[in-house]
PDB file of N, CA, C and O in Angstrom:
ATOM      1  N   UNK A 367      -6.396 -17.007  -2.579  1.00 56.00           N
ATOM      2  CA  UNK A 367      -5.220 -16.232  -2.934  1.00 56.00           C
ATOM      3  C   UNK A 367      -4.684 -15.564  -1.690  1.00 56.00           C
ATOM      4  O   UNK A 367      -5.507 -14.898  -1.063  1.00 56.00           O
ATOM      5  N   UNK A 368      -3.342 -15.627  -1.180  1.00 61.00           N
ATOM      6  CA  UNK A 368      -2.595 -15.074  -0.231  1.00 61.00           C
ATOM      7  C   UNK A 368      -1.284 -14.643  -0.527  1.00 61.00           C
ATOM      8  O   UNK A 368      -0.410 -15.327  -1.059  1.00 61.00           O
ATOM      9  N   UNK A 369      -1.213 -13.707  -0.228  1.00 65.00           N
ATOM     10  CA  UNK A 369       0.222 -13.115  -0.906  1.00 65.00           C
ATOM     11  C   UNK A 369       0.753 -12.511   0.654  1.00 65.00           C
ATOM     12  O   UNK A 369       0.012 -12.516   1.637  1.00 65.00           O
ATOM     13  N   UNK A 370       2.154 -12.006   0.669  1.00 69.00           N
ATOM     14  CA  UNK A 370       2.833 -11.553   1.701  1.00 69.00           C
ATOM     15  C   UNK A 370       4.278 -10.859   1.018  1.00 69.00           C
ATOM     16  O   UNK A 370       5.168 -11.685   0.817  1.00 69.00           O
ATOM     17  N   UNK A 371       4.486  -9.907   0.770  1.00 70.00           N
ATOM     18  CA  UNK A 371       5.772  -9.654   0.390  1.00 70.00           C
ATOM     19  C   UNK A 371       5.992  -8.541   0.845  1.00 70.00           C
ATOM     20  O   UNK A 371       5.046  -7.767   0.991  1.00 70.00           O
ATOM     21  N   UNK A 372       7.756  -8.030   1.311  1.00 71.00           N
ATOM     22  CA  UNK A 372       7.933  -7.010   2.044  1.00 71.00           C
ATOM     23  C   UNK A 372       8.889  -6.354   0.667  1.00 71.00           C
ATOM     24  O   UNK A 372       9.229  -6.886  -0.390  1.00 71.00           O
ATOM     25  N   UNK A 373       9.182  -4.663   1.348  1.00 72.00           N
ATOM     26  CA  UNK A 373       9.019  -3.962   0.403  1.00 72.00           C
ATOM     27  C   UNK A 373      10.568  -3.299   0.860  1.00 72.00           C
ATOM     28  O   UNK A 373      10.650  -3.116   2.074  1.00 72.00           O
ATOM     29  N   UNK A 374      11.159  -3.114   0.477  1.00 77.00           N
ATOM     30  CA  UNK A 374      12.528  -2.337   0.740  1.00 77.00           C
ATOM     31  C   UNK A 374      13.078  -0.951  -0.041  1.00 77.00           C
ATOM     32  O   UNK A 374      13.494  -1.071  -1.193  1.00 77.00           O
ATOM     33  N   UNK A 375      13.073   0.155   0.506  1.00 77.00           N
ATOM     34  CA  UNK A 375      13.028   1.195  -0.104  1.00 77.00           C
ATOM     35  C   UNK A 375      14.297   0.808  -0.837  1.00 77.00           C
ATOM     36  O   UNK A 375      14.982  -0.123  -0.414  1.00 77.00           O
ATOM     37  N   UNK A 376      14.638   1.502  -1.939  1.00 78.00           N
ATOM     38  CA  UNK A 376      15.155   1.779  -3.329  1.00 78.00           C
ATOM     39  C   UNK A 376      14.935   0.291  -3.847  1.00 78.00           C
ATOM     40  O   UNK A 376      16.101  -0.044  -4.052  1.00 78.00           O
ATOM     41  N   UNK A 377      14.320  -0.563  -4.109  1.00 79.00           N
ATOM     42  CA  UNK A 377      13.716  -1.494  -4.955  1.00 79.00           C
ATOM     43  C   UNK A 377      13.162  -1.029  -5.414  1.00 79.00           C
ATOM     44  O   UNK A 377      12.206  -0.348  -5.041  1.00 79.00           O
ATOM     45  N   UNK A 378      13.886  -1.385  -7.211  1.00 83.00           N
ATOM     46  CA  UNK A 378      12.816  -0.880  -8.617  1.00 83.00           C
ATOM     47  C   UNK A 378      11.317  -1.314  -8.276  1.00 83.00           C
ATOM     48  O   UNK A 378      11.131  -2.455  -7.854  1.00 83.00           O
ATOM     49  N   UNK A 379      10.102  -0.324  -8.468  1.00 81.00           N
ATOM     50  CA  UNK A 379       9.155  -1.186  -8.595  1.00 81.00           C
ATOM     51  C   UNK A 379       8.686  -2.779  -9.487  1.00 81.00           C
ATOM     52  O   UNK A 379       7.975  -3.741  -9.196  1.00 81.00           O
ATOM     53  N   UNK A 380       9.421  -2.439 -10.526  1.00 83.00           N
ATOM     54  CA  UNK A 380       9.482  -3.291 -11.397  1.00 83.00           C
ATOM     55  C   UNK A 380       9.324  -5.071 -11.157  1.00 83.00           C
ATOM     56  O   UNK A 380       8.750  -6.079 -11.570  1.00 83.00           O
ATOM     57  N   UNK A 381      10.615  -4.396  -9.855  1.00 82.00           N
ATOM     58  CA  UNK A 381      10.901  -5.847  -9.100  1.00 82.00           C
ATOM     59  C   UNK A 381       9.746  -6.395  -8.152  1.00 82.00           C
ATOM     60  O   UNK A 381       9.686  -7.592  -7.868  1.00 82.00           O
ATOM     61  N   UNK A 382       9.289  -5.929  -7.915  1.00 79.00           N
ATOM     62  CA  UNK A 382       8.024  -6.369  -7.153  1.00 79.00           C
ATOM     63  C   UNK A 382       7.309  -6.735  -7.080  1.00 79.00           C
ATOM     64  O   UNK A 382       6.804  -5.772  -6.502  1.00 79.00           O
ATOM     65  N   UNK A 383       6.489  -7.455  -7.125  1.00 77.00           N
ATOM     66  CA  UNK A 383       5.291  -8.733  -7.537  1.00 77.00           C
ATOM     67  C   UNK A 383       4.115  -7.398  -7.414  1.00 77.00           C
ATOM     68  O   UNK A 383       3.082  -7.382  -8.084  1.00 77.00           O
ATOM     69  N   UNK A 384       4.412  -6.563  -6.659  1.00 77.00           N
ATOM     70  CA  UNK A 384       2.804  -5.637  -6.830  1.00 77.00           C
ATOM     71  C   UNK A 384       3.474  -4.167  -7.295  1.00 77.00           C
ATOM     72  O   UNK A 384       3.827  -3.426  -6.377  1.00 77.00           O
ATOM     73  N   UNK A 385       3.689  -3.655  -8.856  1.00 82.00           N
ATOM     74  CA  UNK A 385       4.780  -2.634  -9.105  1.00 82.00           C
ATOM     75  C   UNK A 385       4.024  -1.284  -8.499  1.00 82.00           C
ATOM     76  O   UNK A 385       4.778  -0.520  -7.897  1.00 82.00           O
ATOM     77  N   UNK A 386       2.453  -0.849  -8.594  1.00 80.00           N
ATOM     78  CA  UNK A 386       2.165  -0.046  -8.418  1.00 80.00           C
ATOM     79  C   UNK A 386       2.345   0.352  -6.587  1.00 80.00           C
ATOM     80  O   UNK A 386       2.947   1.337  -6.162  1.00 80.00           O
ATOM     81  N   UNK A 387       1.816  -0.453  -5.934  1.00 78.00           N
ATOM     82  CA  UNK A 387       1.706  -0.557  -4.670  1.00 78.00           C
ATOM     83  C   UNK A 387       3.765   0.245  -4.357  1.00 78.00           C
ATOM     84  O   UNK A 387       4.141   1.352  -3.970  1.00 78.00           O
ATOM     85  N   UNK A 388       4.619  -1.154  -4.823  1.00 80.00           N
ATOM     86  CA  UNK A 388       6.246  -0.219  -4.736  1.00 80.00           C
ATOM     87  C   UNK A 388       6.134   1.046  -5.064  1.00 80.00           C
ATOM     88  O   UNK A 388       6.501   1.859  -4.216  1.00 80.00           O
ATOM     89  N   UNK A 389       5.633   1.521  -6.291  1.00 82.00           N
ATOM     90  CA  UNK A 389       6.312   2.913  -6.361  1.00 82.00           C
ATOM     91  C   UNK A 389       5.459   3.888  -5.699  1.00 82.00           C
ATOM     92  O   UNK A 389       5.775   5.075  -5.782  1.00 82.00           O
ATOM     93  N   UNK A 390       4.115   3.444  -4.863  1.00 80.00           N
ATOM     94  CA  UNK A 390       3.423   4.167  -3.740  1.00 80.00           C
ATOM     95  C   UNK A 390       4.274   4.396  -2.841  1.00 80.00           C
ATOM     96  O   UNK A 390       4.523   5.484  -2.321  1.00 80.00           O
ATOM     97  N   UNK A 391       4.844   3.170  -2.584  1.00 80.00           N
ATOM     98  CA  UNK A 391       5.649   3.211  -1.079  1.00 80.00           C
ATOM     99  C   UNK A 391       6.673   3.664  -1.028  1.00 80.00           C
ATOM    100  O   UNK A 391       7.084   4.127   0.036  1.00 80.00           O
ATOM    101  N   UNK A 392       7.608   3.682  -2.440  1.00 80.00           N
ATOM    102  CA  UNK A 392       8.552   4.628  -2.370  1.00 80.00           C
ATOM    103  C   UNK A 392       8.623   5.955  -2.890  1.00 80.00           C
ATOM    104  O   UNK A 392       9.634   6.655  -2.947  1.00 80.00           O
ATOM    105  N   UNK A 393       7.421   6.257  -3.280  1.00 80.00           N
ATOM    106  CA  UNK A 393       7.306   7.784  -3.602  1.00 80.00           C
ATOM    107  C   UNK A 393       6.921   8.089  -2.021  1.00 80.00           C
ATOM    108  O   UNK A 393       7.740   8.958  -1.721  1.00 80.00           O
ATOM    109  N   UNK A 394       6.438   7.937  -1.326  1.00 78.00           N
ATOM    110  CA  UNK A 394       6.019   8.082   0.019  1.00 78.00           C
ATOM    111  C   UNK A 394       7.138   8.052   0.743  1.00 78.00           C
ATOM    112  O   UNK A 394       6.930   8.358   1.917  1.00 78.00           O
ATOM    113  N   UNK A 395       8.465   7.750   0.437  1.00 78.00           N
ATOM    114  CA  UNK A 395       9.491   7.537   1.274  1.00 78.00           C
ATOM    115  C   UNK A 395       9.304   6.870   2.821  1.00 78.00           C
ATOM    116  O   UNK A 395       9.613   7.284   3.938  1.00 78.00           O
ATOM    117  N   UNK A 396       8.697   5.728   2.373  1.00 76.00           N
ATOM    118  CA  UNK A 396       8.275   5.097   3.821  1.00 76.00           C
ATOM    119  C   UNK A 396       9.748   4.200   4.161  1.00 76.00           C
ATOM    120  O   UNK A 396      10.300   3.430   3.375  1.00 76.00           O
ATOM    121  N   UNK A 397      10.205   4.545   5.577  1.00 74.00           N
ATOM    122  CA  UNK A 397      11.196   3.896   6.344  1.00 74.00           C
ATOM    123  C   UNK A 397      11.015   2.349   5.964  1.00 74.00           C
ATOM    124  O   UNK A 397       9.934   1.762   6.021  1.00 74.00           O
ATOM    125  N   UNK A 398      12.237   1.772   5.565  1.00 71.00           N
ATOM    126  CA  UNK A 398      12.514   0.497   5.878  1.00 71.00           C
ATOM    127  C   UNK A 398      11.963  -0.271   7.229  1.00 71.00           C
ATOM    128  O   UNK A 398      12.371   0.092   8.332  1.00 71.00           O
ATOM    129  N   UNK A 399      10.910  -1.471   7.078  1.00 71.00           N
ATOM    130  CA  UNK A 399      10.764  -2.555   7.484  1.00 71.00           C
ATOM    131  C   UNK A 399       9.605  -1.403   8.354  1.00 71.00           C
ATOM    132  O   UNK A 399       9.362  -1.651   9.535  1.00 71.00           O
ATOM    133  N   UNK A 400       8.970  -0.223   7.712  1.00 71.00           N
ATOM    134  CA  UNK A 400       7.745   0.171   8.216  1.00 71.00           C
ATOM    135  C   UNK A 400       6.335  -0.063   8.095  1.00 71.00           C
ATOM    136  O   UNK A 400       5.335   0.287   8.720  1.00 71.00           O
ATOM    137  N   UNK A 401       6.610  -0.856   6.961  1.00 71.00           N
ATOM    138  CA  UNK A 401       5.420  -0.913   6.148  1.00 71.00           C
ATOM    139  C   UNK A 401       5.038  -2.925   6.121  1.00 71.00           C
ATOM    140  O   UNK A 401       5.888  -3.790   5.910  1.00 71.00           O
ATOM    141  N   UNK A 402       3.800  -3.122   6.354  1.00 71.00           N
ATOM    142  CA  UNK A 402       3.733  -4.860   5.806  1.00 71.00           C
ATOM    143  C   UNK A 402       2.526  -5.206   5.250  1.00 71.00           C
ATOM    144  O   UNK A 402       1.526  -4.980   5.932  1.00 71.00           O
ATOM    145  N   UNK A 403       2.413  -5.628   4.329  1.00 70.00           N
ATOM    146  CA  UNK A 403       1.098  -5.613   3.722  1.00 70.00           C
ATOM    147  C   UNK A 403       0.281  -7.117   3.404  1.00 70.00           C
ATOM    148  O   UNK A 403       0.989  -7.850   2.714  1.00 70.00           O
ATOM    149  N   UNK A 404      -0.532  -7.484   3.623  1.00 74.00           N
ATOM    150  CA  UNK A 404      -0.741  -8.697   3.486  1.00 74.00           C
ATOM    151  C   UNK A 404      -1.941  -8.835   2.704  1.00 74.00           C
ATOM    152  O   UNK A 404      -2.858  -8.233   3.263  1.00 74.00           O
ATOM    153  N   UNK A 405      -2.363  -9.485   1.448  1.00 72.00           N
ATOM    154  CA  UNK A 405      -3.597  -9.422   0.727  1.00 72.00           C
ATOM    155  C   UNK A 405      -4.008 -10.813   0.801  1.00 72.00           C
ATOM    156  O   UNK A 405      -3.427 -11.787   0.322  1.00 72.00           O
ATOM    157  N   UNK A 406      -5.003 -10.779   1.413  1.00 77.00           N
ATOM    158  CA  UNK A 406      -5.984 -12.081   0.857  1.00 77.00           C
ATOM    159  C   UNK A 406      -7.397 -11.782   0.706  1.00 77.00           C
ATOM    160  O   UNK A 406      -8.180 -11.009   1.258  1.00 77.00           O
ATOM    161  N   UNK A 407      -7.489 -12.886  -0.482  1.00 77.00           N
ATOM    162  CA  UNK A 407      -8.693 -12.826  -1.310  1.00 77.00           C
ATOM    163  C   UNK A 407      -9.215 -14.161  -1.513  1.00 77.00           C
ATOM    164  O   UNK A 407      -8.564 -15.202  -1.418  1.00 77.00           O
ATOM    165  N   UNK A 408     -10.672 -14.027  -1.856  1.00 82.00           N
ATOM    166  CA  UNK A 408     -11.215 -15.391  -2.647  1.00 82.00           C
ATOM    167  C   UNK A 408     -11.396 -15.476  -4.090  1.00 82.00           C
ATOM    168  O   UNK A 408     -11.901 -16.384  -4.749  1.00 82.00           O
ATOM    169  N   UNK A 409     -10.734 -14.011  -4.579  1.00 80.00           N
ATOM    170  CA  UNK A 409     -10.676 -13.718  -6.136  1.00 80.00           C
ATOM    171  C   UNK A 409      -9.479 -14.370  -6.481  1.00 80.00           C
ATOM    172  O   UNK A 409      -8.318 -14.123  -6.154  1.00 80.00           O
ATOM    173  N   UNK A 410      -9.913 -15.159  -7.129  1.00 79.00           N
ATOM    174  CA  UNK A 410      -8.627 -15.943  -8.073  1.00 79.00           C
ATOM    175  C   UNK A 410      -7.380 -14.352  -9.003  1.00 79.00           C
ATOM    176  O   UNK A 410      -7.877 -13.285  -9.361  1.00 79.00           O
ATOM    177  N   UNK A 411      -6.408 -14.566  -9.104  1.00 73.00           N
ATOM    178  CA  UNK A 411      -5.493 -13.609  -9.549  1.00 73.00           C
ATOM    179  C   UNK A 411      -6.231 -13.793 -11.233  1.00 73.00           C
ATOM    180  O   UNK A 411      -6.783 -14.750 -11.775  1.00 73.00           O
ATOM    181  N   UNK A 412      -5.871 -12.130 -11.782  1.00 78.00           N
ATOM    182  CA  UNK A 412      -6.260 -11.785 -13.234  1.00 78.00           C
ATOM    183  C   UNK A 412      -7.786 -12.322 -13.526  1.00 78.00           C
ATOM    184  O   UNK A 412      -8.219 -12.659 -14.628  1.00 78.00           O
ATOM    185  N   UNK A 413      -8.520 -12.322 -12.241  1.00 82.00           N
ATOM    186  CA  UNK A 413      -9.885 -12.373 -12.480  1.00 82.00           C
ATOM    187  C   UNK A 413     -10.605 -11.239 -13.298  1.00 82.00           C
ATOM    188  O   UNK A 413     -11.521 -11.378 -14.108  1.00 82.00           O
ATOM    189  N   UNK A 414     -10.092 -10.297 -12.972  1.00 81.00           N
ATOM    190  CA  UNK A 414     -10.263  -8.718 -13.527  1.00 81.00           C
ATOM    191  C   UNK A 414     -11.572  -8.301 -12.765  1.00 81.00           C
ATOM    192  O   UNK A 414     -12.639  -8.090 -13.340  1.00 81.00           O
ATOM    193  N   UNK A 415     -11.394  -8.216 -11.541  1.00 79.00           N
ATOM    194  CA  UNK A 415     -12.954  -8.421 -10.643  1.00 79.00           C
ATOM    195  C   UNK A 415     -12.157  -6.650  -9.674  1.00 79.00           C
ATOM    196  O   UNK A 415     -12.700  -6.097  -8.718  1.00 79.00           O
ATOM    197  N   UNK A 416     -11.454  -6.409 -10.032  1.00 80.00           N
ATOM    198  CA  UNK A 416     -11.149  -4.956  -9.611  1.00 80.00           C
ATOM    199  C   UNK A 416     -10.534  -4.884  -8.447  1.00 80.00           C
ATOM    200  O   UNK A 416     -10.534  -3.854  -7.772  1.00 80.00           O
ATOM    201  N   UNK A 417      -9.883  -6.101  -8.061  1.00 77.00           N
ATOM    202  CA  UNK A 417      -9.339  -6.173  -6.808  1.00 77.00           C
ATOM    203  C   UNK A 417      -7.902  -5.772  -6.512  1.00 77.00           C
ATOM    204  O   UNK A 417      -7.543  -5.477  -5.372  1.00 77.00           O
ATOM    205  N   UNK A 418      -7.189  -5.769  -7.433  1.00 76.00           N
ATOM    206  CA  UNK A 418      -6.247  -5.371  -7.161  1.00 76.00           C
ATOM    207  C   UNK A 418      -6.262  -3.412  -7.545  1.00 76.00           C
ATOM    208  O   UNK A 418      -5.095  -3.022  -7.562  1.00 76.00           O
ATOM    209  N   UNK A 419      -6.864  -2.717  -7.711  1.00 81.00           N
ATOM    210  CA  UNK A 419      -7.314  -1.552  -8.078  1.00 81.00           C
ATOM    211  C   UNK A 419      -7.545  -1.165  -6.029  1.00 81.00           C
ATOM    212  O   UNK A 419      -6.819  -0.644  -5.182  1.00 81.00           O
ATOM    213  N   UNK A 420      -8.529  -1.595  -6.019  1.00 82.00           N
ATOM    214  CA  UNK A 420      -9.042  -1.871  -4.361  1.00 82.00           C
ATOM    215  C   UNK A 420      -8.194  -2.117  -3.364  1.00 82.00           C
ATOM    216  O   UNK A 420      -8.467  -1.658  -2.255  1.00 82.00           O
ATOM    217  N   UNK A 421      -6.850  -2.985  -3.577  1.00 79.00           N
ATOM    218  CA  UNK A 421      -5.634  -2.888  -2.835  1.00 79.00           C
ATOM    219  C   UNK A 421      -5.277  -1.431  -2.847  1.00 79.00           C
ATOM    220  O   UNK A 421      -4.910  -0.795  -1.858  1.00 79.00           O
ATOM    221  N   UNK A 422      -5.402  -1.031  -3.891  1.00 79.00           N
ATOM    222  CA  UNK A 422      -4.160   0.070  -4.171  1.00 79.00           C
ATOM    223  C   UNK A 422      -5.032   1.328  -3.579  1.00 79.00           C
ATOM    224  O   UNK A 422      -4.339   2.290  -3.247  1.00 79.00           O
ATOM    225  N   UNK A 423      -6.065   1.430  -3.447  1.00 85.00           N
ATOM    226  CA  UNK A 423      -6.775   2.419  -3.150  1.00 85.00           C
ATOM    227  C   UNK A 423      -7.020   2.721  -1.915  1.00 85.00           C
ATOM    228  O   UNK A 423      -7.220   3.827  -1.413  1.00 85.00           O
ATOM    229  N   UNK A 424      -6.986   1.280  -1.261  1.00 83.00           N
ATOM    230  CA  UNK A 424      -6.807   1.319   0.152  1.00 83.00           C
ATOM    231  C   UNK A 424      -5.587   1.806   0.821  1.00 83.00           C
ATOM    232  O   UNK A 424      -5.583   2.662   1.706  1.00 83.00           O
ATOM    233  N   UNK A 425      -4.395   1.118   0.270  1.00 80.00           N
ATOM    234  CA  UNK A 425      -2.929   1.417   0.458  1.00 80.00           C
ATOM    235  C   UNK A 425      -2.627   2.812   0.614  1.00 80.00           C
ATOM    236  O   UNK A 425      -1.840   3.381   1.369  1.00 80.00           O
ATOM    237  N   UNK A 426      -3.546   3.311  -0.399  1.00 83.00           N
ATOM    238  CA  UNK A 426      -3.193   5.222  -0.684  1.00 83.00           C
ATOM    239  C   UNK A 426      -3.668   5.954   0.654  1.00 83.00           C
ATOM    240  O   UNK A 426      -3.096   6.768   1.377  1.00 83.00           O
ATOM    241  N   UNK A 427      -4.972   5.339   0.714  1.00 85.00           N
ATOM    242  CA  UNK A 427      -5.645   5.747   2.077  1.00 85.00           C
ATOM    243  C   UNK A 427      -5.034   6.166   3.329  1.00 85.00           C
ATOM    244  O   UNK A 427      -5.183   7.179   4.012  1.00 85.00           O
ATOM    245  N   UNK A 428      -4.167   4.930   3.481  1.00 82.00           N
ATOM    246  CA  UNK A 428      -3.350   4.347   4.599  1.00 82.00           C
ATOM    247  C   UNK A 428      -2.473   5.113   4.620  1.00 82.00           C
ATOM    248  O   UNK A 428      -2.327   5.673   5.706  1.00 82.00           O
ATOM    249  N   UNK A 429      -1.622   5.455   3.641  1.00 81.00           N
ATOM    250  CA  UNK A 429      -0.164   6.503   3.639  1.00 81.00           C
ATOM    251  C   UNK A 429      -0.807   7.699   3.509  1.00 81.00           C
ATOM    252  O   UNK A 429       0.055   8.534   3.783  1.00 81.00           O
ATOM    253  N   UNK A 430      -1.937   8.327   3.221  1.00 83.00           N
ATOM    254  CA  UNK A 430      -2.487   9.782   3.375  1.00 83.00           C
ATOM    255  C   UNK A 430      -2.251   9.756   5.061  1.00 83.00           C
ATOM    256  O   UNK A 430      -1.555  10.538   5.708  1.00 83.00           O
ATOM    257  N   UNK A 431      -2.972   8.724   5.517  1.00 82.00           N
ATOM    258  CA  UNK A 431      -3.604   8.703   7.233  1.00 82.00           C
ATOM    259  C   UNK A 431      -2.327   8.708   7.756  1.00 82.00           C
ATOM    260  O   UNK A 431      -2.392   9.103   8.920  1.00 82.00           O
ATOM    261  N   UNK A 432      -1.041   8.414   7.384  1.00 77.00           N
ATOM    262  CA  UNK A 432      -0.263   8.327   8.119  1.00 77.00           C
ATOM    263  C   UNK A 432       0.758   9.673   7.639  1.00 77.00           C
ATOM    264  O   UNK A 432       1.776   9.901   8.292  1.00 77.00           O
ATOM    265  N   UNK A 433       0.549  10.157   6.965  1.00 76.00           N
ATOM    266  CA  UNK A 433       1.197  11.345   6.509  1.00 76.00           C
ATOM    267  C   UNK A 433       0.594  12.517   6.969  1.00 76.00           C
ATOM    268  O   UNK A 433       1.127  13.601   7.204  1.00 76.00           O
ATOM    269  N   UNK A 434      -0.838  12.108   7.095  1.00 80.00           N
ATOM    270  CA  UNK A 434      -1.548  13.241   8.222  1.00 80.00           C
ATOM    271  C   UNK A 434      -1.210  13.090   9.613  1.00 80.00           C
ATOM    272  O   UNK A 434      -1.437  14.084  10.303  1.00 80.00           O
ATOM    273  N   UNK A 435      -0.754  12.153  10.150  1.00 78.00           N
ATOM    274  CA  UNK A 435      -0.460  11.971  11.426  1.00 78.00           C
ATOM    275  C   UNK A 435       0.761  12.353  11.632  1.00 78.00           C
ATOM    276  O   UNK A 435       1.002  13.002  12.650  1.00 78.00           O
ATOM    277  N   UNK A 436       1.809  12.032  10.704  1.00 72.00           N
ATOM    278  CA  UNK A 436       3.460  12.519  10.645  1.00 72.00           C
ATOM    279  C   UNK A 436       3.388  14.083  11.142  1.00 72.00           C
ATOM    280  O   UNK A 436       4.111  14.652  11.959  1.00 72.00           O
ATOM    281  N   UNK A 437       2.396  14.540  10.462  1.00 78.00           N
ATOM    282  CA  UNK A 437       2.452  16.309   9.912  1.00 78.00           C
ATOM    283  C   UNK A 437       1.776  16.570  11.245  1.00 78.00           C
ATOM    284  O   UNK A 437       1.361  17.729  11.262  1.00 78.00           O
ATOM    285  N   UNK A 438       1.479  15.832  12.513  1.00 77.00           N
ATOM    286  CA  UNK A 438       0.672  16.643  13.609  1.00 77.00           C
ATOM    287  C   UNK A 438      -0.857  16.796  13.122  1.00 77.00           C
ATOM    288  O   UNK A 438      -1.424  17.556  13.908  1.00 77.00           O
ATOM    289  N   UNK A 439      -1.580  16.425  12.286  1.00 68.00           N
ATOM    290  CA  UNK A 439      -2.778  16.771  11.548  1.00 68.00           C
ATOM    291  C   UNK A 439      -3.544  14.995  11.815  1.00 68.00           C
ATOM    292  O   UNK A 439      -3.157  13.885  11.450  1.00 68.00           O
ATOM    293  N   UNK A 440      -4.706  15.433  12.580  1.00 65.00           N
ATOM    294  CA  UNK A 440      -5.224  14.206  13.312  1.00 65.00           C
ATOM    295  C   UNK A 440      -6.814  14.151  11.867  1.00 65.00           C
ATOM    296  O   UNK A 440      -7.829  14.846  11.879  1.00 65.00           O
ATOM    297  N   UNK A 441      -6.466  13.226  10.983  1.00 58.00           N
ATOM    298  CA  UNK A 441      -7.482  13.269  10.612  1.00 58.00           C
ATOM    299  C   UNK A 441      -9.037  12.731  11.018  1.00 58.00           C
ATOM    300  O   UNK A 441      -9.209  11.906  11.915  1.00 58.00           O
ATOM    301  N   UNK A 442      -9.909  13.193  10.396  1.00 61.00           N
ATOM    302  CA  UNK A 442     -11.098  12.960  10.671  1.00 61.00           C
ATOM    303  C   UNK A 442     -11.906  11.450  10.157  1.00 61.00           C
ATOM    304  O   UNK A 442     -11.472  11.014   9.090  1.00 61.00           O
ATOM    305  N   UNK A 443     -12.854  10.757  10.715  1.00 62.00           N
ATOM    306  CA  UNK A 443     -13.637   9.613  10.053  1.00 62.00           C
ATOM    307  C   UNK A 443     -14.116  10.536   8.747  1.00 62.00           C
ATOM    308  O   UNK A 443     -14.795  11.547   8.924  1.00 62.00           O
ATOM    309  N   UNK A 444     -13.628  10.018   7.189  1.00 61.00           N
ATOM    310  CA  UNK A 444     -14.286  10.638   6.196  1.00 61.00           C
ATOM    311  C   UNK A 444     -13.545  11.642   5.353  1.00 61.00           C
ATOM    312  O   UNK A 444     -13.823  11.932   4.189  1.00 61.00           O
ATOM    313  N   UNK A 445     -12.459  12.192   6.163  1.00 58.00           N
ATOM    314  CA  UNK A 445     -11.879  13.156   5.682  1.00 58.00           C
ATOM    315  C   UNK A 445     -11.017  13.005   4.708  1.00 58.00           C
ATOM    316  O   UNK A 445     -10.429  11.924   4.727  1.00 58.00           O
ATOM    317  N   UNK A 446     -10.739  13.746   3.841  1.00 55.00           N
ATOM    318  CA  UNK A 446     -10.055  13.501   2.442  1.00 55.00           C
ATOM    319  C   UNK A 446      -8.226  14.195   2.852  1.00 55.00           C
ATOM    320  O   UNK A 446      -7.250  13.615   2.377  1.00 55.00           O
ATOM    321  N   UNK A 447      -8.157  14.730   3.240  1.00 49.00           N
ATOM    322  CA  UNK A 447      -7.188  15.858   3.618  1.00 49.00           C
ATOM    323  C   UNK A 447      -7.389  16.942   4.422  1.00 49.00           C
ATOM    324  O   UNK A 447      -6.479  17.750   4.608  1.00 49.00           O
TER     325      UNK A 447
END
């Protein structure tokens, strides 16, 4: 499984092949053509093996780390906020 799709702020999530991941990225108000995400897996899609849960958790990660960095706030290995 390989997926690649880019994300354009004010696109309904709806529209999006990954809806939760969109309305991360646009509740985050992330700049146009800032963001690129690329998933590959050896989990077949609707395996229900928790992988797409695991995208999204990572993703969150990623826009905390970079929202701590926006704000001057250098986070730590581990740190939650």
């Amino acid at each position: 499984f390989d997926r690649v799709w880019h994300w354009s702020a004010g696109t309904p999530p709806q529209a999006c092949p990954d809806p939760l991941i969109a309305a991360c990225l646009d509740e985050a108000e992330v700049p146009e053509g800032a963001w690129h995400l690329e998933v590959t897996s050896r989990v077949p899609p609707g395996a229900s093996m928790g992988t797409s849960a695991s995208v999204c958790v990572a993703m969150l990660a990623a826009l905390d780390s970079l929202r701590q960095r926006m704000s001057g706030h250098t986070p730590t290995p581990g740190s939650r906020a």
